[in-house]
Every structure is written in C-alpha cells, then in structure tokens.
Amino acid sequence: MNQSGQTNQKILSQFQDVLKALPETSTTTNNQRILEKEQRLNELKIRNKLKKEAIEKWAFYLKRNGLLQ
C-alpha cells in the first residue's frame, strides 16, 4: 500500500474511533456506515490494483520465457 493509502486508512480509523466514543444517534450510525463503505471500497481498490500488477508481472514472465506469444 502506498504512503497516501496508509495515511487515508489511518485517518479513517481514527475518525471511526471518535465516532464510537460519541453517543449513538442515527447521524453517527449513518456516518459510521459511510466510513465503513469507504474503507471497504479503498480495500477493494488496493486489492484490485495488486491483482492487476500480479497479472502483468506473470504475463511478462511468460512472454520473457517464450511461454506466451
């Protein structure tokens, strides 16, 4: 994960901790849901980026070794 992604995850985590300390209201519950969805989206983006990089490296390896045209 890059530095910016780590920073964003840290900020989200800290904000979630603050929300947990507040009295529960429908607004804080909705904010928590939004943050969880954003965090999940960030995780999926990172996972997809890593998958893409792995596929590209594998294709490069296969081409370099004459196993893929």
PDB file with SEQRES, HELIX, SHEET and CRYST1 records, atoms N, CA, C and O in Angstrom:
SEQRES   1 A   69  MET ASN GLN SER GLY GLN THR ASN GLN LYS ILE LEU SER          
SEQRES   2 A   69  GLN PHE GLN ASP VAL LEU LYS ALA LEU PRO GLU THR SER          
SEQRES   3 A   69  THR THR THR ASN ASN GLN ARG ILE LEU GLU LYS GLU GLN          
SEQRES   4 A   69  ARG LEU ASN GLU LEU LYS ILE ARG ASN LYS LEU LYS LYS          
SEQRES   5 A   69  GLU ALA ILE GLU LYS TRP ALA PHE TYR LEU LYS ARG ASN          
SEQRES   6 A   69  GLY LEU LEU GLN                                              
HELIX    1 AA1 GLN A    3  ALA A   21  1                                  19    
HELIX    2 AA2 SER A   26  ARG A   64  1                                  39    
CRYST1    1.000    1.000    1.000  90.00  90.00  90.00 P 1           1          
ATOM      1  N   MET A   1       0.861  -1.173   0.000  1.00  0.00           N  
ATOM      2  CA  MET A   1       0.000   0.000   0.000  1.00  0.00           C  
ATOM      3  C   MET A   1       0.904   1.232   0.000  1.00  0.00           C  
ATOM      4  O   MET A   1       1.933   1.250   0.676  1.00  0.00           O  
ATOM      5  N   ASN A   2       0.530   2.232  -0.737  1.00  0.00           N  
ATOM      6  CA  ASN A   2       1.372   3.430  -0.801  1.00  0.00           C  
ATOM      7  C   ASN A   2       1.159   4.314   0.420  1.00  0.00           C  
ATOM      8  O   ASN A   2       0.245   4.099   1.216  1.00  0.00           O  
ATOM      9  N   GLN A   3       2.029   5.318   0.548  1.00  0.00           N  
ATOM     10  CA  GLN A   3       2.002   6.191   1.730  1.00  0.00           C  
ATOM     11  C   GLN A   3       0.658   6.892   1.872  1.00  0.00           C  
ATOM     12  O   GLN A   3       0.110   6.972   2.971  1.00  0.00           O  
ATOM     13  N   SER A   4       0.124   7.402   0.755  1.00  0.00           N  
ATOM     14  CA  SER A   4      -1.154   8.113   0.799  1.00  0.00           C  
ATOM     15  C   SER A   4      -2.286   7.187   1.250  1.00  0.00           C  
ATOM     16  O   SER A   4      -3.147   7.579   2.038  1.00  0.00           O  
ATOM     17  N   GLY A   5      -2.270   5.962   0.741  1.00  0.00           N  
ATOM     18  CA  GLY A   5      -3.289   4.987   1.142  1.00  0.00           C  
ATOM     19  C   GLY A   5      -3.210   4.661   2.619  1.00  0.00           C  
ATOM     20  O   GLY A   5      -4.236   4.521   3.284  1.00  0.00           O  
ATOM     21  N   GLN A   6      -1.992   4.538   3.137  1.00  0.00           N  
ATOM     22  CA  GLN A   6      -1.811   4.262   4.564  1.00  0.00           C  
ATOM     23  C   GLN A   6      -2.305   5.434   5.394  1.00  0.00           C  
ATOM     24  O   GLN A   6      -2.949   5.246   6.426  1.00  0.00           O  
ATOM     25  N   THR A   7      -2.000   6.651   4.938  1.00  0.00           N  
ATOM     26  CA  THR A   7      -2.447   7.847   5.659  1.00  0.00           C  
ATOM     27  C   THR A   7      -3.966   7.908   5.682  1.00  0.00           C  
ATOM     28  O   THR A   7      -4.559   8.187   6.725  1.00  0.00           O  
ATOM     29  N   ASN A   8      -4.607   7.649   4.536  1.00  0.00           N  
ATOM     30  CA  ASN A   8      -6.070   7.676   4.468  1.00  0.00           C  
ATOM     31  C   ASN A   8      -6.681   6.629   5.387  1.00  0.00           C  
ATOM     32  O   ASN A   8      -7.662   6.901   6.079  1.00  0.00           O  
ATOM     33  N   GLN A   9      -6.099   5.424   5.397  1.00  0.00           N  
ATOM     34  CA  GLN A   9      -6.612   4.368   6.262  1.00  0.00           C  
ATOM     35  C   GLN A   9      -6.475   4.769   7.729  1.00  0.00           C  
ATOM     36  O   GLN A   9      -7.371   4.508   8.532  1.00  0.00           O  
ATOM     37  N   LYS A  10      -5.351   5.405   8.081  1.00  0.00           N  
ATOM     38  CA  LYS A  10      -5.126   5.824   9.469  1.00  0.00           C  
ATOM     39  C   LYS A  10      -6.153   6.884   9.870  1.00  0.00           C  
ATOM     40  O   LYS A  10      -6.706   6.831  10.969  1.00  0.00           O  
ATOM     41  N   ILE A  11      -6.406   7.838   8.988  1.00  0.00           N  
ATOM     42  CA  ILE A  11      -7.384   8.896   9.268  1.00  0.00           C  
ATOM     43  C   ILE A  11      -8.771   8.288   9.434  1.00  0.00           C  
ATOM     44  O   ILE A  11      -9.493   8.639  10.367  1.00  0.00           O  
ATOM     45  N   LEU A  12      -9.151   7.379   8.536  1.00  0.00           N  
ATOM     46  CA  LEU A  12     -10.459   6.723   8.645  1.00  0.00           C  
ATOM     47  C   LEU A  12     -10.577   5.972   9.966  1.00  0.00           C  
ATOM     48  O   LEU A  12     -11.607   6.035  10.637  1.00  0.00           O  
ATOM     49  N   SER A  13      -9.517   5.264  10.331  1.00  0.00           N  
ATOM     50  CA  SER A  13      -9.531   4.506  11.570  1.00  0.00           C  
ATOM     51  C   SER A  13      -9.687   5.420  12.781  1.00  0.00           C  
ATOM     52  O   SER A  13     -10.454   5.124  13.698  1.00  0.00           O  
ATOM     53  N   GLN A  14      -8.958   6.528  12.779  1.00  0.00           N  
ATOM     54  CA  GLN A  14      -9.049   7.471  13.897  1.00  0.00           C  
ATOM     55  C   GLN A  14     -10.447   8.090  13.969  1.00  0.00           C  
ATOM     56  O   GLN A  14     -11.000   8.255  15.057  1.00  0.00           O  
ATOM     57  N   PHE A  15     -11.007   8.428  12.825  1.00  0.00           N  
ATOM     58  CA  PHE A  15     -12.336   9.024  12.804  1.00  0.00           C  
ATOM     59  C   PHE A  15     -13.380   8.025  13.294  1.00  0.00           C  
ATOM     60  O   PHE A  15     -14.320   8.397  13.995  1.00  0.00           O  
ATOM     61  N   GLN A  16     -13.213   6.764  12.927  1.00  0.00           N  
ATOM     62  CA  GLN A  16     -14.133   5.732  13.404  1.00  0.00           C  
ATOM     63  C   GLN A  16     -14.046   5.601  14.924  1.00  0.00           C  
ATOM     64  O   GLN A  16     -15.065   5.404  15.587  1.00  0.00           O  
ATOM     65  N   ASP A  17     -12.859   5.708  15.473  1.00  0.00           N  
ATOM     66  CA  ASP A  17     -12.693   5.645  16.925  1.00  0.00           C  
ATOM     67  C   ASP A  17     -13.421   6.800  17.605  1.00  0.00           C  
ATOM     68  O   ASP A  17     -14.058   6.617  18.643  1.00  0.00           O  
ATOM     69  N   VAL A  18     -13.323   7.991  17.012  1.00  0.00           N  
ATOM     70  CA  VAL A  18     -14.010   9.164  17.568  1.00  0.00           C  
ATOM     71  C   VAL A  18     -15.516   8.944  17.526  1.00  0.00           C  
ATOM     72  O   VAL A  18     -16.214   9.214  18.503  1.00  0.00           O  
ATOM     73  N   LEU A  19     -16.016   8.453  16.393  1.00  0.00           N  
ATOM     74  CA  LEU A  19     -17.459   8.216  16.275  1.00  0.00           C  
ATOM     75  C   LEU A  19     -17.948   7.188  17.293  1.00  0.00           C  
ATOM     76  O   LEU A  19     -19.043   7.324  17.840  1.00  0.00           O  
ATOM     77  N   LYS A  20     -17.144   6.171  17.545  1.00  0.00           N  
ATOM     78  CA  LYS A  20     -17.539   5.145  18.515  1.00  0.00           C  
ATOM     79  C   LYS A  20     -17.667   5.722  19.925  1.00  0.00           C  
ATOM     80  O   LYS A  20     -18.455   5.233  20.734  1.00  0.00           O  
ATOM     81  N   ALA A  21     -16.890   6.761  20.211  1.00  0.00           N  
ATOM     82  CA  ALA A  21     -16.910   7.361  21.545  1.00  0.00           C  
ATOM     83  C   ALA A  21     -18.112   8.286  21.739  1.00  0.00           C  
ATOM     84  O   ALA A  21     -18.470   8.610  22.872  1.00  0.00           O  
ATOM     85  N   LEU A  22     -18.733   8.709  20.642  1.00  0.00           N  
ATOM     86  CA  LEU A  22     -19.880   9.614  20.731  1.00  0.00           C  
ATOM     87  C   LEU A  22     -21.145   8.831  21.066  1.00  0.00           C  
ATOM     88  O   LEU A  22     -21.231   7.632  20.803  1.00  0.00           O  
ATOM     89  N   PRO A  23     -22.135   9.525  21.654  1.00  0.00           N  
ATOM     90  CA  PRO A  23     -23.419   8.857  21.864  1.00  0.00           C  
ATOM     91  C   PRO A  23     -24.001   8.450  20.514  1.00  0.00           C  
ATOM     92  O   PRO A  23     -23.898   9.189  19.536  1.00  0.00           O  
ATOM     93  N   GLU A  24     -24.598   7.299  20.471  1.00  0.00           N  
ATOM     94  CA  GLU A  24     -25.128   6.794  19.206  1.00  0.00           C  
ATOM     95  C   GLU A  24     -26.410   7.529  18.826  1.00  0.00           C  
ATOM     96  O   GLU A  24     -27.368   7.583  19.598  1.00  0.00           O  
ATOM     97  N   THR A  25     -26.405   8.079  17.646  1.00  0.00           N  
ATOM     98  CA  THR A  25     -27.589   8.699  17.057  1.00  0.00           C  
ATOM     99  C   THR A  25     -27.709   8.164  15.647  1.00  0.00           C  
ATOM    100  O   THR A  25     -26.810   7.478  15.160  1.00  0.00           O  
ATOM    101  N   SER A  26     -28.793   8.466  15.000  1.00  0.00           N  
ATOM    102  CA  SER A  26     -28.939   7.978  13.632  1.00  0.00           C  
ATOM    103  C   SER A  26     -27.890   8.609  12.722  1.00  0.00           C  
ATOM    104  O   SER A  26     -27.435   7.980  11.767  1.00  0.00           O  
ATOM    105  N   THR A  27     -27.505   9.856  13.015  1.00  0.00           N  
ATOM    106  CA  THR A  27     -26.478  10.517  12.201  1.00  0.00           C  
ATOM    107  C   THR A  27     -25.136   9.830  12.363  1.00  0.00           C  
ATOM    108  O   THR A  27     -24.450   9.564  11.376  1.00  0.00           O  
ATOM    109  N   THR A  28     -24.749   9.537  13.618  1.00  0.00           N  
ATOM    110  CA  THR A  28     -23.451   8.880  13.806  1.00  0.00           C  
ATOM    111  C   THR A  28     -23.478   7.472  13.227  1.00  0.00           C  
ATOM    112  O   THR A  28     -22.471   6.998  12.700  1.00  0.00           O  
ATOM    113  N   THR A  29     -24.620   6.802  13.320  1.00  0.00           N  
ATOM    114  CA  THR A  29     -24.739   5.466  12.737  1.00  0.00           C  
ATOM    115  C   THR A  29     -24.583   5.540  11.225  1.00  0.00           C  
ATOM    116  O   THR A  29     -23.883   4.719  10.631  1.00  0.00           O  
ATOM    117  N   ASN A  30     -25.225   6.509  10.603  1.00  0.00           N  
ATOM    118  CA  ASN A  30     -25.099   6.675   9.152  1.00  0.00           C  
ATOM    119  C   ASN A  30     -23.670   7.042   8.764  1.00  0.00           C  
ATOM    120  O   ASN A  30     -23.142   6.536   7.774  1.00  0.00           O  
ATOM    121  N   ASN A  31     -23.048   7.920   9.541  1.00  0.00           N  
ATOM    122  CA  ASN A  31     -21.661   8.285   9.265  1.00  0.00           C  
ATOM    123  C   ASN A  31     -20.751   7.064   9.370  1.00  0.00           C  
ATOM    124  O   ASN A  31     -19.843   6.883   8.559  1.00  0.00           O  
ATOM    125  N   GLN A  32     -21.001   6.243  10.362  1.00  0.00           N  
ATOM    126  CA  GLN A  32     -20.209   5.026  10.544  1.00  0.00           C  
ATOM    127  C   GLN A  32     -20.379   4.108   9.340  1.00  0.00           C  
ATOM    128  O   GLN A  32     -19.403   3.545   8.844  1.00  0.00           O  
ATOM    129  N   ARG A  33     -21.606   3.956   8.871  1.00  0.00           N  
ATOM    130  CA  ARG A  33     -21.847   3.106   7.691  1.00  0.00           C  
ATOM    131  C   ARG A  33     -21.121   3.654   6.470  1.00  0.00           C  
ATOM    132  O   ARG A  33     -20.530   2.898   5.698  1.00  0.00           O  
ATOM    133  N   ILE A  34     -21.168   4.960   6.300  1.00  0.00           N  
ATOM    134  CA  ILE A  34     -20.487   5.592   5.162  1.00  0.00           C  
ATOM    135  C   ILE A  34     -18.991   5.345   5.253  1.00  0.00           C  
ATOM    136  O   ILE A  34     -18.358   4.981   4.262  1.00  0.00           O  
ATOM    137  N   LEU A  35     -18.419   5.542   6.444  1.00  0.00           N  
ATOM    138  CA  LEU A  35     -16.983   5.308   6.623  1.00  0.00           C  
ATOM    139  C   LEU A  35     -16.613   3.850   6.349  1.00  0.00           C  
ATOM    140  O   LEU A  35     -15.590   3.577   5.720  1.00  0.00           O  
ATOM    141  N   GLU A  36     -17.437   2.920   6.815  1.00  0.00           N  
ATOM    142  CA  GLU A  36     -17.157   1.505   6.576  1.00  0.00           C  
ATOM    143  C   GLU A  36     -17.210   1.189   5.085  1.00  0.00           C  
ATOM    144  O   GLU A  36     -16.391   0.418   4.584  1.00  0.00           O  
ATOM    145  N   LYS A  37     -18.170   1.780   4.373  1.00  0.00           N  
ATOM    146  CA  LYS A  37     -18.255   1.567   2.925  1.00  0.00           C  
ATOM    147  C   LYS A  37     -17.049   2.165   2.215  1.00  0.00           C  
ATOM    148  O   LYS A  37     -16.513   1.560   1.287  1.00  0.00           O  
ATOM    149  N   GLU A  38     -16.618   3.352   2.645  1.00  0.00           N  
ATOM    150  CA  GLU A  38     -15.439   3.974   2.046  1.00  0.00           C  
ATOM    151  C   GLU A  38     -14.192   3.142   2.310  1.00  0.00           C  
ATOM    152  O   GLU A  38     -13.352   2.971   1.427  1.00  0.00           O  
ATOM    153  N   GLN A  39     -14.077   2.629   3.525  1.00  0.00           N  
ATOM    154  CA  GLN A  39     -12.919   1.808   3.861  1.00  0.00           C  
ATOM    155  C   GLN A  39     -12.919   0.532   3.025  1.00  0.00           C  
ATOM    156  O   GLN A  39     -11.876   0.124   2.514  1.00  0.00           O  
ATOM    157  N   ARG A  40     -14.074  -0.092   2.887  1.00  0.00           N  
ATOM    158  CA  ARG A  40     -14.191  -1.320   2.072  1.00  0.00           C  
ATOM    159  C   ARG A  40     -13.840  -1.020   0.613  1.00  0.00           C  
ATOM    160  O   ARG A  40     -13.146  -1.803  -0.034  1.00  0.00           O  
ATOM    161  N   LEU A  41     -14.318   0.107   0.101  1.00  0.00           N  
ATOM    162  CA  LEU A  41     -14.010   0.496  -1.271  1.00  0.00           C  
ATOM    163  C   LEU A  41     -12.508   0.693  -1.449  1.00  0.00           C  
ATOM    164  O   LEU A  41     -11.935   0.241  -2.440  1.00  0.00           O  
ATOM    165  N   ASN A  42     -11.869   1.363  -0.496  1.00  0.00           N  
ATOM    166  CA  ASN A  42     -10.418   1.562  -0.557  1.00  0.00           C  
ATOM    167  C   ASN A  42      -9.684   0.220  -0.547  1.00  0.00           C  
ATOM    168  O   ASN A  42      -8.722   0.025  -1.290  1.00  0.00           O  
ATOM    169  N   GLU A  43     -10.139  -0.688   0.291  1.00  0.00           N  
ATOM    170  CA  GLU A  43      -9.513  -2.011   0.354  1.00  0.00           C  
ATOM    171  C   GLU A  43      -9.671  -2.752  -0.968  1.00  0.00           C  
ATOM    172  O   GLU A  43      -8.733  -3.398  -1.436  1.00  0.00           O  
ATOM    173  N   LEU A  44     -10.860  -2.661  -1.574  1.00  0.00           N  
ATOM    174  CA  LEU A  44     -11.088  -3.327  -2.857  1.00  0.00           C  
ATOM    175  C   LEU A  44     -10.241  -2.711  -3.962  1.00  0.00           C  
ATOM    176  O   LEU A  44      -9.723  -3.427  -4.819  1.00  0.00           O  
ATOM    177  N   LYS A  45     -10.097  -1.383  -3.949  1.00  0.00           N  
ATOM    178  CA  LYS A  45      -9.258  -0.721  -4.949  1.00  0.00           C  
ATOM    179  C   LYS A  45      -7.816  -1.191  -4.834  1.00  0.00           C  
ATOM    180  O   LYS A  45      -7.165  -1.476  -5.840  1.00  0.00           O  
ATOM    181  N   ILE A  46      -7.323  -1.270  -3.611  1.00  0.00           N  
ATOM    182  CA  ILE A  46      -5.944  -1.714  -3.379  1.00  0.00           C  
ATOM    183  C   ILE A  46      -5.785  -3.162  -3.827  1.00  0.00           C  
ATOM    184  O   ILE A  46      -4.814  -3.502  -4.504  1.00  0.00           O  
ATOM    185  N   ARG A  47      -6.739  -4.017  -3.451  1.00  0.00           N  
ATOM    186  CA  ARG A  47      -6.670  -5.431  -3.828  1.00  0.00           C  
ATOM    187  C   ARG A  47      -6.688  -5.590  -5.345  1.00  0.00           C  
ATOM    188  O   ARG A  47      -5.925  -6.383  -5.896  1.00  0.00           O  
ATOM    189  N   ASN A  48      -7.562  -4.834  -6.028  1.00  0.00           N  
ATOM    190  CA  ASN A  48      -7.639  -4.928  -7.479  1.00  0.00           C  
ATOM    191  C   ASN A  48      -6.359  -4.431  -8.144  1.00  0.00           C  
ATOM    192  O   ASN A  48      -5.916  -4.998  -9.143  1.00  0.00           O  
ATOM    193  N   LYS A  49      -5.767  -3.380  -7.594  1.00  0.00           N  
ATOM    194  CA  LYS A  49      -4.510  -2.865  -8.131  1.00  0.00           C  
ATOM    195  C   LYS A  49      -3.416  -3.914  -8.001  1.00  0.00           C  
ATOM    196  O   LYS A  49      -2.647  -4.133  -8.937  1.00  0.00           O  
ATOM    197  N   LEU A  50      -3.341  -4.568  -6.835  1.00  0.00           N  
ATOM    198  CA  LEU A  50      -2.334  -5.606  -6.623  1.00  0.00           C  
ATOM    199  C   LEU A  50      -2.561  -6.800  -7.545  1.00  0.00           C  
ATOM    200  O   LEU A  50      -1.601  -7.377  -8.056  1.00  0.00           O  
ATOM    201  N   LYS A  51      -3.822  -7.174  -7.761  1.00  0.00           N  
ATOM    202  CA  LYS A  51      -4.129  -8.272  -8.685  1.00  0.00           C  
ATOM    203  C   LYS A  51      -3.664  -7.924 -10.092  1.00  0.00           C  
ATOM    204  O   LYS A  51      -3.048  -8.745 -10.771  1.00  0.00           O  
ATOM    205  N   LYS A  52      -3.964  -6.701 -10.525  1.00  0.00           N  
ATOM    206  CA  LYS A  52      -3.573  -6.253 -11.859  1.00  0.00           C  
ATOM    207  C   LYS A  52      -2.051  -6.304 -12.011  1.00  0.00           C  
ATOM    208  O   LYS A  52      -1.546  -6.789 -13.023  1.00  0.00           O  
ATOM    209  N   GLU A  53      -1.327  -5.808 -11.018  1.00  0.00           N  
ATOM    210  CA  GLU A  53       0.131  -5.823 -11.064  1.00  0.00           C  
ATOM    211  C   GLU A  53       0.660  -7.264 -11.122  1.00  0.00           C  
ATOM    212  O   GLU A  53       1.611  -7.547 -11.851  1.00  0.00           O  
ATOM    213  N   ALA A  54       0.051  -8.158 -10.364  1.00  0.00           N  
ATOM    214  CA  ALA A  54       0.494  -9.553 -10.359  1.00  0.00           C  
ATOM    215  C   ALA A  54       0.257 -10.201 -11.724  1.00  0.00           C  
ATOM    216  O   ALA A  54       1.107 -10.944 -12.216  1.00  0.00           O  
ATOM    217  N   ILE A  55      -0.884  -9.922 -12.326  1.00  0.00           N  
ATOM    218  CA  ILE A  55      -1.190 -10.473 -13.648  1.00  0.00           C  
ATOM    219  C   ILE A  55      -0.213  -9.937 -14.685  1.00  0.00           C  
ATOM    220  O   ILE A  55       0.264 -10.689 -15.534  1.00  0.00           O  
ATOM    221  N   GLU A  56       0.089  -8.638 -14.622  1.00  0.00           N  
ATOM    222  CA  GLU A  56       1.043  -8.046 -15.563  1.00  0.00           C  
ATOM    223  C   GLU A  56       2.427  -8.669 -15.401  1.00  0.00           C  
ATOM    224  O   GLU A  56       3.093  -8.959 -16.394  1.00  0.00           O  
ATOM    225  N   LYS A  57       2.863  -8.876 -14.162  1.00  0.00           N  
ATOM    226  CA  LYS A  57       4.177  -9.485 -13.924  1.00  0.00           C  
ATOM    227  C   LYS A  57       4.206 -10.933 -14.424  1.00  0.00           C  
ATOM    228  O   LYS A  57       5.200 -11.376 -14.998  1.00  0.00           O  
ATOM    229  N   TRP A  58       3.121 -11.656 -14.206  1.00  0.00           N  
ATOM    230  CA  TRP A  58       3.049 -13.041 -14.656  1.00  0.00           C  
ATOM    231  C   TRP A  58       3.080 -13.094 -16.184  1.00  0.00           C  
ATOM    232  O   TRP A  58       3.789 -13.926 -16.751  1.00  0.00           O  
ATOM    233  N   ALA A  59       2.335 -12.232 -16.854  1.00  0.00           N  
ATOM    234  CA  ALA A  59       2.331 -12.185 -18.317  1.00  0.00           C  
ATOM    235  C   ALA A  59       3.722 -11.832 -18.837  1.00  0.00           C  
ATOM    236  O   ALA A  59       4.176 -12.416 -19.822  1.00  0.00           O  
ATOM    237  N   PHE A  60       4.404 -10.887 -18.193  1.00  0.00           N  
ATOM    238  CA  PHE A  60       5.762 -10.518 -18.591  1.00  0.00           C  
ATOM    239  C   PHE A  60       6.698 -11.718 -18.459  1.00  0.00           C  
ATOM    240  O   PHE A  60       7.509 -11.980 -19.347  1.00  0.00           O  
ATOM    241  N   TYR A  61       6.582 -12.437 -17.357  1.00  0.00           N  
ATOM    242  CA  TYR A  61       7.404 -13.623 -17.126  1.00  0.00           C  
ATOM    243  C   TYR A  61       7.156 -14.665 -18.214  1.00  0.00           C  
ATOM    244  O   TYR A  61       8.102 -15.225 -18.769  1.00  0.00           O  
ATOM    245  N   LEU A  62       5.877 -14.924 -18.521  1.00  0.00           N  
ATOM    246  CA  LEU A  62       5.545 -15.916 -19.542  1.00  0.00           C  
ATOM    247  C   LEU A  62       6.079 -15.502 -20.909  1.00  0.00           C  
ATOM    248  O   LEU A  62       6.614 -16.336 -21.640  1.00  0.00           O  
ATOM    249  N   LYS A  63       5.942 -14.234 -21.261  1.00  0.00           N  
ATOM    250  CA  LYS A  63       6.447 -13.740 -22.542  1.00  0.00           C  
ATOM    251  C   LYS A  63       7.961 -13.857 -22.600  1.00  0.00           C  
ATOM    252  O   LYS A  63       8.515 -14.293 -23.610  1.00  0.00           O  
ATOM    253  N   ARG A  64       8.626 -13.475 -21.531  1.00  0.00           N  
ATOM    254  CA  ARG A  64      10.082 -13.493 -21.490  1.00  0.00           C  
ATOM    255  C   ARG A  64      10.618 -14.909 -21.655  1.00  0.00           C  
ATOM    256  O   ARG A  64      11.688 -15.106 -22.231  1.00  0.00           O  
ATOM    257  N   ASN A  65       9.895 -15.878 -21.163  1.00  0.00           N  
ATOM    258  CA  ASN A  65      10.319 -17.273 -21.244  1.00  0.00           C  
ATOM    259  C   ASN A  65       9.720 -18.022 -22.435  1.00  0.00           C  
ATOM    260  O   ASN A  65       9.824 -19.245 -22.524  1.00  0.00           O  
ATOM    261  N   GLY A  66       9.090 -17.274 -23.355  1.00  0.00           N  
ATOM    262  CA  GLY A  66       8.559 -17.864 -24.573  1.00  0.00           C  
ATOM    263  C   GLY A  66       7.355 -18.758 -24.368  1.00  0.00           C  
ATOM    264  O   GLY A  66       7.041 -19.592 -25.218  1.00  0.00           O  
ATOM    265  N   LEU A  67       6.688 -18.590 -23.255  1.00  0.00           N  
ATOM    266  CA  LEU A  67       5.510 -19.426 -22.967  1.00  0.00           C  
ATOM    267  C   LEU A  67       4.214 -18.749 -23.385  1.00  0.00           C  
ATOM    268  O   LEU A  67       3.144 -19.357 -23.350  1.00  0.00           O  
ATOM    269  N   LEU A  68       4.321 -17.494 -23.777  1.00  0.00           N  
ATOM    270  CA  LEU A  68       3.151 -16.726 -24.200  1.00  0.00           C  
ATOM    271  C   LEU A  68       3.574 -15.852 -25.368  1.00  0.00           C  
ATOM    272  O   LEU A  68       4.613 -15.193 -25.317  1.00  0.00           O  
ATOM    273  N   GLN A  69       2.764 -15.848 -26.422  1.00  0.00           N  
ATOM    274  CA  GLN A  69       3.117 -15.044 -27.589  1.00  0.00           C  
ATOM    275  C   GLN A  69       2.529 -13.670 -27.534  1.00  0.00           C  
ATOM    276  O   GLN A  69       2.737 -12.872 -28.448  1.00  0.00           O  
TER     277      GLN A  69                                                      
END                                                                             
